[in-house]
């Protein structure tokens, strides 16, 4: 609820700090004293358009700050703050500040964190519900009427929303499967041709690297074949260097014992023979590895080029061709087995649709019953509020299928007819300002609304009425305020007497400077103000006595 409102340099208010509590608080004062300034300041906090005309003459900027406290932060506010990365600890007040410059610029802050004005508008509905002479939000807005009726009826809207989501999910799966099958059918002939082409080659993962290596090796063999053949001739035969070394080693072996140096020479010669033999073996192995088979080279090159051409055709790497084959087979299998899958998905979607329709119809019946009950409850409230000739109707209708949703298949709108025989029409199209406020009061009393805004404000709901009607209004306002917070700007002493707290708004002038002030009245002050409201300019003893009777009866 609203716990504090601080105003600086707005119109006639230089500086003002107001504390508010729970229950019914009333604001009174002479006409023109500045009650609307308080609402304008609160409107700034709630995201209303910045008007430089609100800045007090002579000041360069104005500001309004409102503090709200909650036993539990409403979910809608918590989600909005979370999206804006604003942390609010349990029990911590929500403080909204709006600054307005004389040149028209404005800034907004939530708990000292800069925010856009759009965020203020987003959370405003859960903070304050304002009903005044030109109310176009809250209960007047037909977009919220179905939700209000659901809260009144206690309908299972969460269960209905679940059925809707399940139906939509089933329909989306079905449409996705249909699209896949239809696309596969369109591509079927081309897929078959591509798959046949790939199947004829049967590409294998890693094959490109192996073929490229084989081709490169064969090409090296082709290039080195002449040199290898020449080396073979050099190393082979009876007159080859290796053969000569062996002959020399045998001869030296016979005389090696004659001198130590001969033995060393023999050992060196043996090593040379061994090394030369190893070289001969390596050359033979290399010649075998680099053997050049023109036909094999041609086959390797042909397959390698075919694989690369297919990869370019399908815009992928050669190693991805096996996966392309599997995808094509999957598409073709979808065509063959698609009808059976579609049948199963269609059955699931049909069952989900029926489940939603069944739930929606049950909710529809609950809404119809609640609408009749609500109409009777509102009708019972109209006569005491001097609206006995008026009629109230909760108009129910069924939406076309394309507008069905998580909220069901119904439309709901609150309508009124102010005169006998007149047609029903939306609240704000027929009722005058005072009538509209009283209709809203009757509706709120009938709804016994839970889960609405933390603070409810009625601006001059008693305009144009008095006596018993004003007493009825005061009694209903007090009833609505029980356990919550309701503020009423009023000119009626009967309403003012019902207030748990009473604020007097007064205007004073000093030379050319006019200021508005607000004071919290004690019991004596309340009696005097209510007496003034009863008697006018001059407060009489009779008016004070009547004020006492009103206060005692409240």
Short mmCIF file of C-alpha atoms in Angstrom, two decimals, residues 194-384:
data_model
loop_
_atom_site.label_atom_id
_atom_site.label_comp_id
_atom_site.label_asym_id
_atom_site.label_seq_id
_atom_site.Cartn_x
_atom_site.Cartn_y
_atom_site.Cartn_z
CA UNK A 194 20.87 -37.67 -55.65
CA UNK A 195 20.75 -40.70 -53.39
CA UNK A 196 21.33 -43.07 -56.33
CA UNK A 197 24.35 -41.00 -57.33
CA UNK A 198 25.76 -41.10 -53.81
CA UNK A 199 24.93 -44.77 -53.35
CA UNK A 200 26.83 -45.68 -56.53
CA UNK A 201 29.96 -44.20 -54.94
CA UNK A 202 29.23 -45.16 -51.30
CA UNK A 203 31.57 -42.51 -49.85
CA UNK A 204 33.28 -43.37 -46.59
CA UNK A 205 34.38 -41.11 -43.78
CA UNK A 206 38.09 -40.27 -44.11
CA UNK A 207 38.23 -41.58 -47.66
CA UNK A 208 39.31 -38.29 -49.22
CA UNK A 209 42.47 -38.14 -47.09
CA UNK A 210 43.35 -41.75 -47.88
CA UNK A 211 42.83 -41.30 -51.63
CA UNK A 212 44.78 -38.05 -51.67
CA UNK A 213 47.70 -39.71 -49.88
CA UNK A 214 47.64 -42.73 -52.23
CA UNK A 215 47.53 -40.47 -55.28
CA UNK A 216 50.41 -38.33 -53.99
CA UNK A 217 52.50 -41.44 -53.28
CA UNK A 218 51.87 -42.85 -56.75
CA UNK A 219 52.71 -39.54 -58.34
CA UNK A 220 56.02 -39.49 -56.43
CA UNK A 221 56.74 -42.99 -57.64
CA UNK A 222 56.09 -41.93 -61.22
CA UNK A 223 58.47 -39.02 -60.81
CA UNK A 224 61.25 -41.06 -59.11
CA UNK A 225 60.97 -44.21 -61.15
CA UNK A 226 63.94 -43.32 -63.46
CA UNK A 227 66.27 -42.44 -60.58
CA UNK A 228 65.33 -45.61 -58.67
CA UNK A 229 65.94 -47.77 -61.72
CA UNK A 230 69.39 -46.21 -62.21
CA UNK A 231 70.27 -46.80 -58.56
CA UNK A 232 69.12 -50.38 -58.85
CA UNK A 233 71.52 -50.96 -61.75
CA UNK A 234 74.34 -49.33 -59.78
CA UNK A 235 73.85 -51.52 -56.69
CA UNK A 236 73.10 -54.80 -58.47
CA UNK A 237 75.42 -57.00 -60.57
CA UNK A 238 78.92 -58.51 -60.15
CA UNK A 239 80.69 -55.26 -60.85
CA UNK A 240 78.61 -53.13 -58.52
CA UNK A 241 80.31 -51.15 -55.73
CA UNK A 242 78.78 -53.40 -53.11
CA UNK A 243 80.10 -56.54 -54.86
CA UNK A 244 83.54 -54.94 -55.06
CA UNK A 245 83.45 -54.13 -51.35
CA UNK A 246 82.60 -57.70 -50.52
CA UNK A 247 85.49 -59.03 -52.67
CA UNK A 248 87.88 -56.61 -50.96
CA UNK A 249 86.60 -57.67 -47.54
CA UNK A 250 87.27 -61.34 -48.30
CA UNK A 251 90.82 -60.61 -49.44
CA UNK A 252 91.56 -58.43 -46.45
CA UNK A 253 90.14 -61.07 -44.14
CA UNK A 254 92.92 -63.46 -45.27
CA UNK A 255 95.72 -61.04 -44.34
CA UNK A 256 94.12 -59.11 -41.53
CA UNK A 257 96.01 -60.98 -38.84
CA UNK A 258 99.37 -59.82 -40.12
CA UNK A 259 99.15 -56.33 -38.66
CA UNK A 260 96.82 -54.47 -36.27
CA UNK A 261 96.11 -51.78 -38.81
CA UNK A 262 94.96 -54.42 -41.31
CA UNK A 263 92.50 -55.72 -38.71
CA UNK A 264 91.15 -52.21 -38.17
CA UNK A 265 90.83 -51.73 -41.90
CA UNK A 266 88.91 -55.02 -42.11
CA UNK A 267 86.48 -53.91 -39.38
CA UNK A 268 85.84 -50.62 -41.17
CA UNK A 269 85.31 -52.46 -44.44
CA UNK A 270 82.83 -54.83 -42.79
CA UNK A 271 80.88 -51.87 -41.50
CA UNK A 272 80.81 -50.37 -44.96
CA UNK A 273 79.50 -53.63 -46.40
CA UNK A 274 76.76 -53.76 -43.77
CA UNK A 275 75.75 -50.10 -44.32
CA UNK A 276 75.79 -50.55 -48.09
CA UNK A 277 73.59 -53.65 -47.69
CA UNK A 278 71.12 -51.74 -45.57
CA UNK A 279 71.03 -48.95 -48.15
CA UNK A 280 70.32 -51.53 -50.83
CA UNK A 281 67.44 -52.96 -48.76
CA UNK A 282 66.00 -49.46 -48.12
CA UNK A 283 66.16 -48.63 -51.82
CA UNK A 284 64.41 -51.89 -52.67
CA UNK A 285 61.65 -51.18 -50.08
CA UNK A 286 61.23 -47.61 -51.34
CA UNK A 287 61.00 -48.83 -54.90
CA UNK A 288 58.31 -51.29 -53.84
CA UNK A 289 56.37 -48.63 -51.89
CA UNK A 290 56.61 -46.13 -54.73
CA UNK A 291 55.70 -48.63 -57.37
CA UNK A 292 53.80 -46.80 -60.09
CA UNK A 293 50.70 -48.53 -61.41
CA UNK A 294 49.17 -46.18 -64.02
CA UNK A 295 45.78 -47.90 -63.84
CA UNK A 296 45.62 -47.71 -60.02
CA UNK A 297 46.65 -44.04 -60.13
CA UNK A 298 43.95 -43.33 -62.69
CA UNK A 299 41.32 -45.13 -60.58
CA UNK A 300 42.35 -43.25 -57.41
CA UNK A 301 42.29 -39.89 -59.18
CA UNK A 302 38.92 -40.63 -60.82
CA UNK A 303 37.26 -41.54 -57.50
CA UNK A 304 38.83 -38.62 -55.68
CA UNK A 305 37.62 -36.14 -58.31
CA UNK A 306 34.11 -37.68 -58.34
CA UNK A 307 33.82 -37.40 -54.56
CA UNK A 308 34.96 -33.79 -54.60
CA UNK A 309 32.55 -32.94 -57.39
CA UNK A 310 29.65 -34.42 -55.38
CA UNK A 311 30.75 -32.48 -52.31
CA UNK A 312 30.68 -29.23 -54.30
CA UNK A 313 27.27 -30.18 -55.69
CA UNK A 314 25.84 -30.68 -52.20
CA UNK A 315 27.79 -27.75 -50.71
CA UNK A 316 29.58 -29.76 -48.08
CA UNK A 317 32.90 -31.39 -47.31
CA UNK A 318 33.73 -34.83 -48.79
CA UNK A 319 33.69 -36.37 -45.32
CA UNK A 320 30.12 -35.06 -44.84
CA UNK A 321 28.76 -36.99 -47.83
CA UNK A 322 27.89 -40.12 -45.77
CA UNK A 323 25.76 -37.92 -43.45
CA UNK A 324 24.08 -36.39 -46.53
CA UNK A 325 23.15 -39.90 -47.62
CA UNK A 326 21.62 -40.65 -44.24
CA UNK A 327 19.63 -37.38 -44.32
CA UNK A 328 18.28 -38.20 -47.78
CA UNK A 329 17.28 -41.70 -46.71
CA UNK A 330 15.60 -40.14 -43.64
CA UNK A 331 13.57 -37.79 -45.84
CA UNK A 332 12.55 -40.62 -48.12
CA UNK A 333 11.62 -42.76 -45.13
CA UNK A 334 9.52 -39.84 -43.87
CA UNK A 335 7.53 -40.02 -47.09
CA UNK A 336 7.03 -43.74 -46.75
CA UNK A 337 6.23 -43.72 -43.02
CA UNK A 338 4.92 -40.17 -42.83
CA UNK A 339 1.25 -40.99 -43.23
CA UNK A 340 1.27 -43.26 -40.19
CA UNK A 341 3.07 -40.61 -38.12
CA UNK A 342 0.67 -37.92 -39.29
CA UNK A 343 -2.28 -40.09 -38.30
CA UNK A 344 -0.89 -40.39 -34.76
CA UNK A 345 -0.16 -36.65 -34.51
CA UNK A 346 -3.60 -35.75 -35.88
CA UNK A 347 -5.20 -38.01 -33.29
CA UNK A 348 -3.16 -36.36 -30.51
CA UNK A 349 -4.09 -32.88 -31.75
CA UNK A 350 -7.76 -33.83 -31.97
CA UNK A 351 -7.76 -35.16 -28.40
CA UNK A 352 -5.98 -32.03 -27.13
CA UNK A 353 -8.53 -29.86 -28.95
CA UNK A 354 -11.40 -31.80 -27.41
CA UNK A 355 -9.84 -31.53 -23.94
CA UNK A 356 -9.50 -27.76 -24.35
CA UNK A 357 -13.05 -27.43 -25.68
CA UNK A 358 -14.43 -29.46 -22.77
CA UNK A 359 -12.54 -27.35 -20.23
CA UNK A 360 -13.48 -24.11 -22.00
CA UNK A 361 -17.15 -25.09 -22.02
CA UNK A 362 -17.04 -25.84 -18.29
CA UNK A 363 -15.44 -22.43 -17.68
CA UNK A 364 -18.07 -20.85 -19.95
CA UNK A 365 -20.88 -22.31 -17.86
CA UNK A 366 -19.20 -21.18 -14.63
CA UNK A 367 -18.87 -17.68 -16.06
CA UNK A 368 -22.51 -17.57 -17.12
CA UNK A 369 -23.63 -18.58 -13.65
CA UNK A 370 -21.28 -16.07 -12.03
CA UNK A 371 -22.47 -13.32 -14.41
CA UNK A 372 -26.08 -13.79 -13.31
CA UNK A 373 -25.04 -13.80 -9.68
CA UNK A 374 -22.94 -10.68 -10.15
CA UNK A 375 -25.77 -8.85 -11.93
CA UNK A 376 -28.04 -9.48 -8.95
CA UNK A 377 -25.37 -8.41 -6.48
CA UNK A 378 -24.70 -5.14 -8.32
CA UNK A 379 -28.45 -4.48 -8.71
CA UNK A 380 -28.82 -4.73 -4.93
CA UNK A 381 -26.19 -2.00 -4.52
CA UNK A 382 -27.65 0.47 -7.04
CA UNK A 383 -30.72 1.75 -5.21
CA UNK A 384 -28.89 2.87 -2.04
#
